[in-house]
């Protein structure tokens, strides 16, 4: 199957694109986008990959589902388009960054600036039906994104994997801790942010690890 995705990723993921599950997933997604509103816009489904080529990845941040309300989702986990109110989790992420490393809370929730520095903002499920959280789960996206994480963990060294909440932690359970830094904490959602997300200092820890391995840190 010919998938429109950044070339370095295409080379490594073509075997996934050729599997029956991915063909079934593609048919499902086309049908869903054809009969109702889904997010993100079709051209942005692989935005995380297109903005962050394989060899440029430094940090992998794993989310769960795209935002499912109008104008929010843009193919990068936790990120929203300019002019959109920050969802609660993103507000809490910016608060933690300010407390951790002193970066002021930005006016834009568009995290393209992170992606272009090497932060892979990967949702486990890459599409969703409008107003229906989790509506595209269990259709094959999770198998695909597991393969993405496995490929990064196997072929690269000294990556930082940031796993917030039990879902992301399960998804990254197989990562070799001797090759990569794995940072875990509670999720930044309002339900759990005060149970271990605030104060996790993941942003300073990520940068310290990158610098210790001769890698340019992220301007969070």
mmCIF file with all atom_site columns, C-alpha atoms in Angstrom:
data_model
loop_
_atom_site.group_PDB
_atom_site.id
_atom_site.type_symbol
_atom_site.label_atom_id
_atom_site.label_alt_id
_atom_site.label_comp_id
_atom_site.label_asym_id
_atom_site.label_entity_id
_atom_site.label_seq_id
_atom_site.pdbx_PDB_ins_code
_atom_site.Cartn_x
_atom_site.Cartn_y
_atom_site.Cartn_z
_atom_site.occupancy
_atom_site.B_iso_or_equiv
_atom_site.pdbx_formal_charge
_atom_site.auth_seq_id
_atom_site.auth_comp_id
_atom_site.auth_asym_id
_atom_site.auth_atom_id
_atom_site.pdbx_PDB_model_num
ATOM 1   C CA . UNK A 1 1   ? 0.000   0.000  0.000  1.00 0.00 ? 1   UNK A CA 1
ATOM 2   C CA . UNK A 1 2   ? 1.281   3.468  -0.914 1.00 0.00 ? 2   UNK A CA 1
ATOM 3   C CA . UNK A 1 3   ? 0.850   5.685  2.152  1.00 0.00 ? 3   UNK A CA 1
ATOM 4   C CA . UNK A 1 4   ? 1.628   9.402  1.935  1.00 0.00 ? 4   UNK A CA 1
ATOM 5   C CA . UNK A 1 5   ? 4.115   9.804  4.775  1.00 0.00 ? 5   UNK A CA 1
ATOM 6   C CA . UNK A 1 6   ? 7.590   11.271 5.225  1.00 0.00 ? 6   UNK A CA 1
ATOM 7   C CA . UNK A 1 7   ? 10.130  9.154  3.344  1.00 0.00 ? 7   UNK A CA 1
ATOM 8   C CA . UNK A 1 8   ? 12.351  8.021  6.229  1.00 0.00 ? 8   UNK A CA 1
ATOM 9   C CA . UNK A 1 9   ? 9.275   6.701  8.028  1.00 0.00 ? 9   UNK A CA 1
ATOM 10  C CA . UNK A 1 10  ? 7.907   5.147  4.855  1.00 0.00 ? 10  UNK A CA 1
ATOM 11  C CA . UNK A 1 11  ? 11.077  3.117  4.405  1.00 0.00 ? 11  UNK A CA 1
ATOM 12  C CA . UNK A 1 12  ? 10.828  1.703  7.925  1.00 0.00 ? 12  UNK A CA 1
ATOM 13  C CA . UNK A 1 13  ? 7.070   1.204  8.085  1.00 0.00 ? 13  UNK A CA 1
ATOM 14  C CA . UNK A 1 14  ? 6.310   -0.128 4.616  1.00 0.00 ? 14  UNK A CA 1
ATOM 15  C CA . UNK A 1 15  ? 6.114   -3.675 5.992  1.00 0.00 ? 15  UNK A CA 1
ATOM 16  C CA . UNK A 1 16  ? 3.286   -2.485 8.284  1.00 0.00 ? 16  UNK A CA 1
ATOM 17  C CA . UNK A 1 17  ? 1.499   -0.754 5.414  1.00 0.00 ? 17  UNK A CA 1
ATOM 18  C CA . UNK A 1 18  ? 1.538   -4.016 3.461  1.00 0.00 ? 18  UNK A CA 1
ATOM 19  C CA . UNK A 1 19  ? -0.099  -6.069 6.235  1.00 0.00 ? 19  UNK A CA 1
ATOM 20  C CA . UNK A 1 20  ? -3.786  -7.049 6.073  1.00 0.00 ? 20  UNK A CA 1
ATOM 21  C CA . UNK A 1 21  ? -4.638  -5.219 9.325  1.00 0.00 ? 21  UNK A CA 1
ATOM 22  C CA . UNK A 1 22  ? -3.434  -1.906 7.864  1.00 0.00 ? 22  UNK A CA 1
ATOM 23  C CA . UNK A 1 23  ? -5.441  -2.396 4.692  1.00 0.00 ? 23  UNK A CA 1
ATOM 24  C CA . UNK A 1 24  ? -8.550  -3.040 6.829  1.00 0.00 ? 24  UNK A CA 1
ATOM 25  C CA . UNK A 1 25  ? -7.721  0.014  8.967  1.00 0.00 ? 25  UNK A CA 1
ATOM 26  C CA . UNK A 1 26  ? -7.351  2.213  5.883  1.00 0.00 ? 26  UNK A CA 1
ATOM 27  C CA . UNK A 1 27  ? -10.733 1.057  4.553  1.00 0.00 ? 27  UNK A CA 1
ATOM 28  C CA . UNK A 1 28  ? -12.353 1.790  7.923  1.00 0.00 ? 28  UNK A CA 1
ATOM 29  C CA . UNK A 1 29  ? -10.824 5.278  8.145  1.00 0.00 ? 29  UNK A CA 1
ATOM 30  C CA . UNK A 1 30  ? -11.829 6.172  4.575  1.00 0.00 ? 30  UNK A CA 1
ATOM 31  C CA . UNK A 1 31  ? -15.376 5.051  5.287  1.00 0.00 ? 31  UNK A CA 1
ATOM 32  C CA . UNK A 1 32  ? -15.532 7.022  8.542  1.00 0.00 ? 32  UNK A CA 1
ATOM 33  C CA . UNK A 1 33  ? -14.222 10.222 6.947  1.00 0.00 ? 33  UNK A CA 1
ATOM 34  C CA . UNK A 1 34  ? -16.639 9.721  4.070  1.00 0.00 ? 34  UNK A CA 1
ATOM 35  C CA . UNK A 1 35  ? -19.780 9.446  6.146  1.00 0.00 ? 35  UNK A CA 1
ATOM 36  C CA . UNK A 1 36  ? -19.172 11.952 8.949  1.00 0.00 ? 36  UNK A CA 1
ATOM 37  C CA . UNK A 1 37  ? -16.793 14.455 10.469 1.00 0.00 ? 37  UNK A CA 1
ATOM 38  C CA . UNK A 1 38  ? -13.574 12.980 11.858 1.00 0.00 ? 38  UNK A CA 1
ATOM 39  C CA . UNK A 1 39  ? -10.356 14.440 13.209 1.00 0.00 ? 39  UNK A CA 1
ATOM 40  C CA . UNK A 1 40  ? -7.686  15.401 12.482 1.00 0.00 ? 40  UNK A CA 1
ATOM 41  C CA . UNK A 1 41  ? -8.179  16.565 8.874  1.00 0.00 ? 41  UNK A CA 1
ATOM 42  C CA . UNK A 1 42  ? -7.088  13.772 6.539  1.00 0.00 ? 42  UNK A CA 1
ATOM 43  C CA . UNK A 1 43  ? -3.915  15.527 5.421  1.00 0.00 ? 43  UNK A CA 1
ATOM 44  C CA . UNK A 1 44  ? -2.770  15.781 9.065  1.00 0.00 ? 44  UNK A CA 1
ATOM 45  C CA . UNK A 1 45  ? -3.260  12.145 10.126 1.00 0.00 ? 45  UNK A CA 1
ATOM 46  C CA . UNK A 1 46  ? 0.502   11.526 9.793  1.00 0.00 ? 46  UNK A CA 1
ATOM 47  C CA . UNK A 1 47  ? 1.523   15.039 10.859 1.00 0.00 ? 47  UNK A CA 1
ATOM 48  C CA . UNK A 1 48  ? 3.678   13.755 13.749 1.00 0.00 ? 48  UNK A CA 1
ATOM 49  C CA . UNK A 1 49  ? 5.731   11.733 11.266 1.00 0.00 ? 49  UNK A CA 1
ATOM 50  C CA . UNK A 1 50  ? 5.947   14.393 8.569  1.00 0.00 ? 50  UNK A CA 1
ATOM 51  C CA . UNK A 1 51  ? 7.223   17.044 10.982 1.00 0.00 ? 51  UNK A CA 1
ATOM 52  C CA . UNK A 1 52  ? 9.724   14.757 12.720 1.00 0.00 ? 52  UNK A CA 1
ATOM 53  C CA . UNK A 1 53  ? 11.736  12.432 10.422 1.00 0.00 ? 53  UNK A CA 1
ATOM 54  C CA . UNK A 1 54  ? 12.962  9.169  11.930 1.00 0.00 ? 54  UNK A CA 1
ATOM 55  C CA . UNK A 1 55  ? 16.614  10.155 12.396 1.00 0.00 ? 55  UNK A CA 1
ATOM 56  C CA . UNK A 1 56  ? 15.686  13.497 13.976 1.00 0.00 ? 56  UNK A CA 1
ATOM 57  C CA . UNK A 1 57  ? 13.592  12.062 16.818 1.00 0.00 ? 57  UNK A CA 1
ATOM 58  C CA . UNK A 1 58  ? 14.991  12.889 20.272 1.00 0.00 ? 58  UNK A CA 1
ATOM 59  C CA . UNK A 1 59  ? 11.928  12.577 22.516 1.00 0.00 ? 59  UNK A CA 1
ATOM 60  C CA . UNK A 1 60  ? 8.823   10.390 22.128 1.00 0.00 ? 60  UNK A CA 1
ATOM 61  C CA . UNK A 1 61  ? 5.712   11.634 23.925 1.00 0.00 ? 61  UNK A CA 1
ATOM 62  C CA . UNK A 1 62  ? 2.821   9.187  23.791 1.00 0.00 ? 62  UNK A CA 1
ATOM 63  C CA . UNK A 1 63  ? -0.812  10.277 23.903 1.00 0.00 ? 63  UNK A CA 1
ATOM 64  C CA . UNK A 1 64  ? -3.973  8.237  23.495 1.00 0.00 ? 64  UNK A CA 1
ATOM 65  C CA . UNK A 1 65  ? -6.653  9.717  21.206 1.00 0.00 ? 65  UNK A CA 1
ATOM 66  C CA . UNK A 1 66  ? -6.829  12.866 19.069 1.00 0.00 ? 66  UNK A CA 1
ATOM 67  C CA . UNK A 1 67  ? -9.007  15.663 20.410 1.00 0.00 ? 67  UNK A CA 1
ATOM 68  C CA . UNK A 1 68  ? -12.544 15.135 19.134 1.00 0.00 ? 68  UNK A CA 1
ATOM 69  C CA . UNK A 1 69  ? -14.044 18.637 19.123 1.00 0.00 ? 69  UNK A CA 1
ATOM 70  C CA . UNK A 1 70  ? -13.980 21.040 16.131 1.00 0.00 ? 70  UNK A CA 1
ATOM 71  C CA . UNK A 1 71  ? -10.707 22.814 15.331 1.00 0.00 ? 71  UNK A CA 1
ATOM 72  C CA . UNK A 1 72  ? -8.597  21.102 17.969 1.00 0.00 ? 72  UNK A CA 1
ATOM 73  C CA . UNK A 1 73  ? -6.814  18.051 16.554 1.00 0.00 ? 73  UNK A CA 1
ATOM 74  C CA . UNK A 1 74  ? -3.821  18.590 14.293 1.00 0.00 ? 74  UNK A CA 1
ATOM 75  C CA . UNK A 1 75  ? -2.107  15.200 14.285 1.00 0.00 ? 75  UNK A CA 1
ATOM 76  C CA . UNK A 1 76  ? 0.189   15.914 17.251 1.00 0.00 ? 76  UNK A CA 1
ATOM 77  C CA . UNK A 1 77  ? -0.697  14.611 20.702 1.00 0.00 ? 77  UNK A CA 1
ATOM 78  C CA . UNK A 1 78  ? -1.721  17.288 23.222 1.00 0.00 ? 78  UNK A CA 1
ATOM 79  C CA . UNK A 1 79  ? -1.353  20.028 20.555 1.00 0.00 ? 79  UNK A CA 1
ATOM 80  C CA . UNK A 1 80  ? -4.111  22.347 19.324 1.00 0.00 ? 80  UNK A CA 1
ATOM 81  C CA . UNK A 1 81  ? -4.322  24.882 16.523 1.00 0.00 ? 81  UNK A CA 1
ATOM 82  C CA . UNK A 1 82  ? -3.720  28.565 17.184 1.00 0.00 ? 82  UNK A CA 1
ATOM 83  C CA . UNK A 1 83  ? -6.791  30.362 18.468 1.00 0.00 ? 83  UNK A CA 1
ATOM 84  C CA . UNK A 1 84  ? -8.150  27.266 20.228 1.00 0.00 ? 84  UNK A CA 1
ATOM 85  C CA . UNK A 1 85  ? -8.501  27.329 24.008 1.00 0.00 ? 85  UNK A CA 1
ATOM 86  C CA . UNK A 1 86  ? -5.943  25.100 25.689 1.00 0.00 ? 86  UNK A CA 1
ATOM 87  C CA . UNK A 1 87  ? -7.519  21.798 26.780 1.00 0.00 ? 87  UNK A CA 1
ATOM 88  C CA . UNK A 1 88  ? -6.999  21.106 30.498 1.00 0.00 ? 88  UNK A CA 1
ATOM 89  C CA . UNK A 1 89  ? -4.162  18.588 29.972 1.00 0.00 ? 89  UNK A CA 1
ATOM 90  C CA . UNK A 1 90  ? -2.234  21.059 27.816 1.00 0.00 ? 90  UNK A CA 1
ATOM 91  C CA . UNK A 1 91  ? -2.748  23.799 30.404 1.00 0.00 ? 91  UNK A CA 1
ATOM 92  C CA . UNK A 1 92  ? -1.233  21.500 33.023 1.00 0.00 ? 92  UNK A CA 1
ATOM 93  C CA . UNK A 1 93  ? 1.704   20.585 30.763 1.00 0.00 ? 93  UNK A CA 1
ATOM 94  C CA . UNK A 1 94  ? 2.533   24.262 30.310 1.00 0.00 ? 94  UNK A CA 1
ATOM 95  C CA . UNK A 1 95  ? 2.216   24.850 34.077 1.00 0.00 ? 95  UNK A CA 1
ATOM 96  C CA . UNK A 1 96  ? 4.676   22.046 34.780 1.00 0.00 ? 96  UNK A CA 1
ATOM 97  C CA . UNK A 1 97  ? 7.138   23.395 32.196 1.00 0.00 ? 97  UNK A CA 1
ATOM 98  C CA . UNK A 1 98  ? 6.944   26.843 33.817 1.00 0.00 ? 98  UNK A CA 1
ATOM 99  C CA . UNK A 1 99  ? 7.529   25.362 37.279 1.00 0.00 ? 99  UNK A CA 1
ATOM 100 C CA . UNK A 1 100 ? 10.251  22.984 36.089 1.00 0.00 ? 100 UNK A CA 1
ATOM 101 C CA . UNK A 1 101 ? 12.424  25.119 33.824 1.00 0.00 ? 101 UNK A CA 1
ATOM 102 C CA . UNK A 1 102 ? 10.918  28.603 34.034 1.00 0.00 ? 102 UNK A CA 1
ATOM 103 C CA . UNK A 1 103 ? 9.620   28.856 30.462 1.00 0.00 ? 103 UNK A CA 1
ATOM 104 C CA . UNK A 1 104 ? 6.623   31.228 30.465 1.00 0.00 ? 104 UNK A CA 1
ATOM 105 C CA . UNK A 1 105 ? 3.255   29.760 29.515 1.00 0.00 ? 105 UNK A CA 1
ATOM 106 C CA . UNK A 1 106 ? 2.952   30.393 25.751 1.00 0.00 ? 106 UNK A CA 1
ATOM 107 C CA . UNK A 1 107 ? 0.085   32.035 23.915 1.00 0.00 ? 107 UNK A CA 1
ATOM 108 C CA . UNK A 1 108 ? -0.044  29.223 21.336 1.00 0.00 ? 108 UNK A CA 1
ATOM 109 C CA . UNK A 1 109 ? -1.019  25.616 21.970 1.00 0.00 ? 109 UNK A CA 1
ATOM 110 C CA . UNK A 1 110 ? 0.442   24.563 18.616 1.00 0.00 ? 110 UNK A CA 1
ATOM 111 C CA . UNK A 1 111 ? 3.310   22.194 19.474 1.00 0.00 ? 111 UNK A CA 1
ATOM 112 C CA . UNK A 1 112 ? 4.705   22.117 15.938 1.00 0.00 ? 112 UNK A CA 1
ATOM 113 C CA . UNK A 1 113 ? 7.673   23.977 17.429 1.00 0.00 ? 113 UNK A CA 1
ATOM 114 C CA . UNK A 1 114 ? 8.442   20.890 19.550 1.00 0.00 ? 114 UNK A CA 1
ATOM 115 C CA . UNK A 1 115 ? 7.971   18.463 16.672 1.00 0.00 ? 115 UNK A CA 1
ATOM 116 C CA . UNK A 1 116 ? 10.436  20.375 14.507 1.00 0.00 ? 116 UNK A CA 1
ATOM 117 C CA . UNK A 1 117 ? 13.044  20.037 17.269 1.00 0.00 ? 117 UNK A CA 1
ATOM 118 C CA . UNK A 1 118 ? 12.678  16.261 17.416 1.00 0.00 ? 118 UNK A CA 1
ATOM 119 C CA . UNK A 1 119 ? 9.741   15.632 19.761 1.00 0.00 ? 119 UNK A CA 1
ATOM 120 C CA . UNK A 1 120 ? 7.613   12.818 18.319 1.00 0.00 ? 120 UNK A CA 1
ATOM 121 C CA . UNK A 1 121 ? 4.094   13.692 19.487 1.00 0.00 ? 121 UNK A CA 1
ATOM 122 C CA . UNK A 1 122 ? 2.484   10.318 18.897 1.00 0.00 ? 122 UNK A CA 1
ATOM 123 C CA . UNK A 1 123 ? -1.104  9.407  19.692 1.00 0.00 ? 123 UNK A CA 1
ATOM 124 C CA . UNK A 1 124 ? -1.783  5.674  20.040 1.00 0.00 ? 124 UNK A CA 1
ATOM 125 C CA . UNK A 1 125 ? -4.875  6.111  17.849 1.00 0.00 ? 125 UNK A CA 1
ATOM 126 C CA . UNK A 1 126 ? -4.438  8.572  14.989 1.00 0.00 ? 126 UNK A CA 1
ATOM 127 C CA . UNK A 1 127 ? -8.069  9.350  14.138 1.00 0.00 ? 127 UNK A CA 1
ATOM 128 C CA . UNK A 1 128 ? -11.389 9.871  15.919 1.00 0.00 ? 128 UNK A CA 1
ATOM 129 C CA . UNK A 1 129 ? -15.051 10.590 15.127 1.00 0.00 ? 129 UNK A CA 1
ATOM 130 C CA . UNK A 1 130 ? -16.305 14.058 16.067 1.00 0.00 ? 130 UNK A CA 1
ATOM 131 C CA . UNK A 1 131 ? -17.633 14.273 19.656 1.00 0.00 ? 131 UNK A CA 1
ATOM 132 C CA . UNK A 1 132 ? -16.898 10.562 20.260 1.00 0.00 ? 132 UNK A CA 1
ATOM 133 C CA . UNK A 1 133 ? -13.740 9.904  22.254 1.00 0.00 ? 133 UNK A CA 1
ATOM 134 C CA . UNK A 1 134 ? -12.227 6.491  21.577 1.00 0.00 ? 134 UNK A CA 1
ATOM 135 C CA . UNK A 1 135 ? -14.447 5.867  18.552 1.00 0.00 ? 135 UNK A CA 1
ATOM 136 C CA . UNK A 1 136 ? -11.549 4.654  16.372 1.00 0.00 ? 136 UNK A CA 1
ATOM 137 C CA . UNK A 1 137 ? -9.841  2.539  19.010 1.00 0.00 ? 137 UNK A CA 1
ATOM 138 C CA . UNK A 1 138 ? -9.435  -1.187 18.431 1.00 0.00 ? 138 UNK A CA 1
ATOM 139 C CA . UNK A 1 139 ? -9.380  -0.859 14.649 1.00 0.00 ? 139 UNK A CA 1
ATOM 140 C CA . UNK A 1 140 ? -5.653  -1.298 14.084 1.00 0.00 ? 140 UNK A CA 1
ATOM 141 C CA . UNK A 1 141 ? -4.073  2.030  14.921 1.00 0.00 ? 141 UNK A CA 1
ATOM 142 C CA . UNK A 1 142 ? -2.701  0.661  18.197 1.00 0.00 ? 142 UNK A CA 1
ATOM 143 C CA . UNK A 1 143 ? -0.945  -2.179 16.330 1.00 0.00 ? 143 UNK A CA 1
ATOM 144 C CA . UNK A 1 144 ? 0.583   0.361  13.957 1.00 0.00 ? 144 UNK A CA 1
ATOM 145 C CA . UNK A 1 145 ? 1.774   2.749  16.670 1.00 0.00 ? 145 UNK A CA 1
ATOM 146 C CA . UNK A 1 146 ? 3.192   -0.166 18.682 1.00 0.00 ? 146 UNK A CA 1
ATOM 147 C CA . UNK A 1 147 ? 5.297   -0.959 15.602 1.00 0.00 ? 147 UNK A CA 1
ATOM 148 C CA . UNK A 1 148 ? 6.407   2.682  15.426 1.00 0.00 ? 148 UNK A CA 1
ATOM 149 C CA . UNK A 1 149 ? 7.544   2.663  19.062 1.00 0.00 ? 149 UNK A CA 1
ATOM 150 C CA . UNK A 1 150 ? 9.273   -0.701 18.648 1.00 0.00 ? 150 UNK A CA 1
ATOM 151 C CA . UNK A 1 151 ? 11.136  0.512  15.568 1.00 0.00 ? 151 UNK A CA 1
ATOM 152 C CA . UNK A 1 152 ? 12.358  3.636  17.359 1.00 0.00 ? 152 UNK A CA 1
ATOM 153 C CA . UNK A 1 153 ? 13.353  1.696  20.472 1.00 0.00 ? 153 UNK A CA 1
ATOM 154 C CA . UNK A 1 154 ? 15.225  -0.921 18.435 1.00 0.00 ? 154 UNK A CA 1
ATOM 155 C CA . UNK A 1 155 ? 16.972  1.190  15.813 1.00 0.00 ? 155 UNK A CA 1
ATOM 156 C CA . UNK A 1 156 ? 17.803  4.342  17.775 1.00 0.00 ? 156 UNK A CA 1
ATOM 157 C CA . UNK A 1 157 ? 19.737  5.029  20.994 1.00 0.00 ? 157 UNK A CA 1
ATOM 158 C CA . UNK A 1 158 ? 19.491  7.664  23.716 1.00 0.00 ? 158 UNK A CA 1
ATOM 159 C CA . UNK A 1 159 ? 15.876  8.605  23.089 1.00 0.00 ? 159 UNK A CA 1
ATOM 160 C CA . UNK A 1 160 ? 13.679  9.971  25.864 1.00 0.00 ? 160 UNK A CA 1
ATOM 161 C CA . UNK A 1 161 ? 10.300  8.231  26.132 1.00 0.00 ? 161 UNK A CA 1
ATOM 162 C CA . UNK A 1 162 ? 7.770   10.238 28.148 1.00 0.00 ? 162 UNK A CA 1
ATOM 163 C CA . UNK A 1 163 ? 4.908   8.039  29.344 1.00 0.00 ? 163 UNK A CA 1
ATOM 164 C CA . UNK A 1 164 ? 2.143   9.806  31.254 1.00 0.00 ? 164 UNK A CA 1
ATOM 165 C CA . UNK A 1 165 ? -0.584  7.631  32.726 1.00 0.00 ? 165 UNK A CA 1
ATOM 166 C CA . UNK A 1 166 ? -1.122  3.887  32.751 1.00 0.00 ? 166 UNK A CA 1
ATOM 167 C CA . UNK A 1 167 ? -2.142  3.652  29.095 1.00 0.00 ? 167 UNK A CA 1
ATOM 168 C CA . UNK A 1 168 ? 1.109   5.169  27.793 1.00 0.00 ? 168 UNK A CA 1
ATOM 169 C CA . UNK A 1 169 ? 3.156   3.178  30.311 1.00 0.00 ? 169 UNK A CA 1
ATOM 170 C CA . UNK A 1 170 ? 1.685   -0.101 29.075 1.00 0.00 ? 170 UNK A CA 1
ATOM 171 C CA . UNK A 1 171 ? 2.351   0.932  25.500 1.00 0.00 ? 171 UNK A CA 1
ATOM 172 C CA . UNK A 1 172 ? 6.028   1.534  26.278 1.00 0.00 ? 172 UNK A CA 1
ATOM 173 C CA . UNK A 1 173 ? 6.550   -1.405 28.634 1.00 0.00 ? 173 UNK A CA 1
ATOM 174 C CA . UNK A 1 174 ? 8.979   -3.227 26.309 1.00 0.00 ? 174 UNK A CA 1
ATOM 175 C CA . UNK A 1 175 ? 11.431  -0.328 25.780 1.00 0.00 ? 175 UNK A CA 1
ATOM 176 C CA . UNK A 1 176 ? 15.035  -1.174 26.685 1.00 0.00 ? 176 UNK A CA 1
ATOM 177 C CA . UNK A 1 177 ? 15.926  1.023  29.663 1.00 0.00 ? 177 UNK A CA 1
ATOM 178 C CA . UNK A 1 178 ? 19.636  0.471  29.075 1.00 0.00 ? 178 UNK A CA 1
ATOM 179 C CA . UNK A 1 179 ? 19.400  2.194  25.673 1.00 0.00 ? 179 UNK A CA 1
ATOM 180 C CA . UNK A 1 180 ? 16.870  4.933  26.414 1.00 0.00 ? 180 UNK A CA 1
ATOM 181 C CA . UNK A 1 181 ? 15.563  7.161  29.199 1.00 0.00 ? 181 UNK A CA 1
ATOM 182 C CA . UNK A 1 182 ? 12.008  6.332  30.222 1.00 0.00 ? 182 UNK A CA 1
ATOM 183 C CA . UNK A 1 183 ? 10.134  8.959  32.228 1.00 0.00 ? 183 UNK A CA 1
ATOM 184 C CA . UNK A 1 184 ? 6.815   7.970  33.803 1.00 0.00 ? 184 UNK A CA 1
ATOM 185 C CA . UNK A 1 185 ? 4.257   9.785  35.931 1.00 0.00 ? 185 UNK A CA 1
ATOM 186 C CA . UNK A 1 186 ? 0.548   10.375 36.319 1.00 0.00 ? 186 UNK A CA 1
ATOM 187 C CA . UNK A 1 187 ? -1.301  11.855 33.349 1.00 0.00 ? 187 UNK A CA 1
ATOM 188 C CA . UNK A 1 188 ? -1.648  15.677 33.107 1.00 0.00 ? 188 UNK A CA 1
ATOM 189 C CA . UNK A 1 189 ? -5.458  15.515 32.968 1.00 0.00 ? 189 UNK A CA 1
ATOM 190 C CA . UNK A 1 190 ? -7.283  17.320 35.807 1.00 0.00 ? 190 UNK A CA 1
ATOM 191 C CA . UNK A 1 191 ? -8.286  13.943 37.268 1.00 0.00 ? 191 UNK A CA 1
ATOM 192 C CA . UNK A 1 192 ? -4.698  12.898 37.929 1.00 0.00 ? 192 UNK A CA 1
ATOM 193 C CA . UNK A 1 193 ? -2.375  15.899 37.564 1.00 0.00 ? 193 UNK A CA 1
ATOM 194 C CA . UNK A 1 194 ? -2.137  16.406 41.331 1.00 0.00 ? 194 UNK A CA 1
ATOM 195 C CA . UNK A 1 195 ? -1.407  12.712 41.875 1.00 0.00 ? 195 UNK A CA 1
ATOM 196 C CA . UNK A 1 196 ? 2.109   12.808 40.482 1.00 0.00 ? 196 UNK A CA 1
ATOM 197 C CA . UNK A 1 197 ? 2.174   14.791 37.255 1.00 0.00 ? 197 UNK A CA 1
ATOM 198 C CA . UNK A 1 198 ? 2.894   18.154 38.819 1.00 0.00 ? 198 UNK A CA 1
ATOM 199 C CA . UNK A 1 199 ? 6.460   18.166 40.053 1.00 0.00 ? 199 UNK A CA 1
ATOM 200 C CA . UNK A 1 200 ? 7.624   15.296 37.812 1.00 0.00 ? 200 UNK A CA 1
ATOM 201 C CA . UNK A 1 201 ? 10.299  17.571 36.276 1.00 0.00 ? 201 UNK A CA 1
ATOM 202 C CA . UNK A 1 202 ? 10.263  15.536 33.079 1.00 0.00 ? 202 UNK A CA 1
ATOM 203 C CA . UNK A 1 203 ? 11.251  18.471 30.900 1.00 0.00 ? 203 UNK A CA 1
ATOM 204 C CA . UNK A 1 204 ? 14.465  19.266 32.744 1.00 0.00 ? 204 UNK A CA 1
ATOM 205 C CA . UNK A 1 205 ? 15.258  15.566 33.088 1.00 0.00 ? 205 UNK A CA 1
ATOM 206 C CA . UNK A 1 206 ? 14.785  15.018 29.352 1.00 0.00 ? 206 UNK A CA 1
ATOM 207 C CA . UNK A 1 207 ? 17.105  17.877 28.497 1.00 0.00 ? 207 UNK A CA 1
ATOM 208 C CA . UNK A 1 208 ? 19.736  16.795 31.007 1.00 0.00 ? 208 UNK A CA 1
ATOM 209 C CA . UNK A 1 209 ? 19.776  13.301 29.476 1.00 0.00 ? 209 UNK A CA 1
ATOM 210 C CA . UNK A 1 210 ? 20.003  14.635 25.928 1.00 0.00 ? 210 UNK A CA 1
ATOM 211 C CA . UNK A 1 211 ? 22.857  16.966 26.822 1.00 0.00 ? 211 UNK A CA 1
ATOM 212 C CA . UNK A 1 212 ? 24.696  14.192 28.688 1.00 0.00 ? 212 UNK A CA 1
ATOM 213 C CA . UNK A 1 213 ? 24.619  12.208 25.440 1.00 0.00 ? 213 UNK A CA 1
ATOM 214 C CA . UNK A 1 214 ? 25.802  15.072 23.267 1.00 0.00 ? 214 UNK A CA 1
ATOM 215 C CA . UNK A 1 215 ? 22.354  15.861 21.872 1.00 0.00 ? 215 UNK A CA 1
ATOM 216 C CA . UNK A 1 216 ? 20.906  19.369 21.529 1.00 0.00 ? 216 UNK A CA 1
ATOM 217 C CA . UNK A 1 217 ? 18.225  19.904 24.214 1.00 0.00 ? 217 UNK A CA 1
ATOM 218 C CA . UNK A 1 218 ? 14.627  20.849 23.478 1.00 0.00 ? 218 UNK A CA 1
ATOM 219 C CA . UNK A 1 219 ? 13.408  24.445 23.832 1.00 0.00 ? 219 UNK A CA 1
ATOM 220 C CA . UNK A 1 220 ? 10.210  23.602 25.660 1.00 0.00 ? 220 UNK A CA 1
#
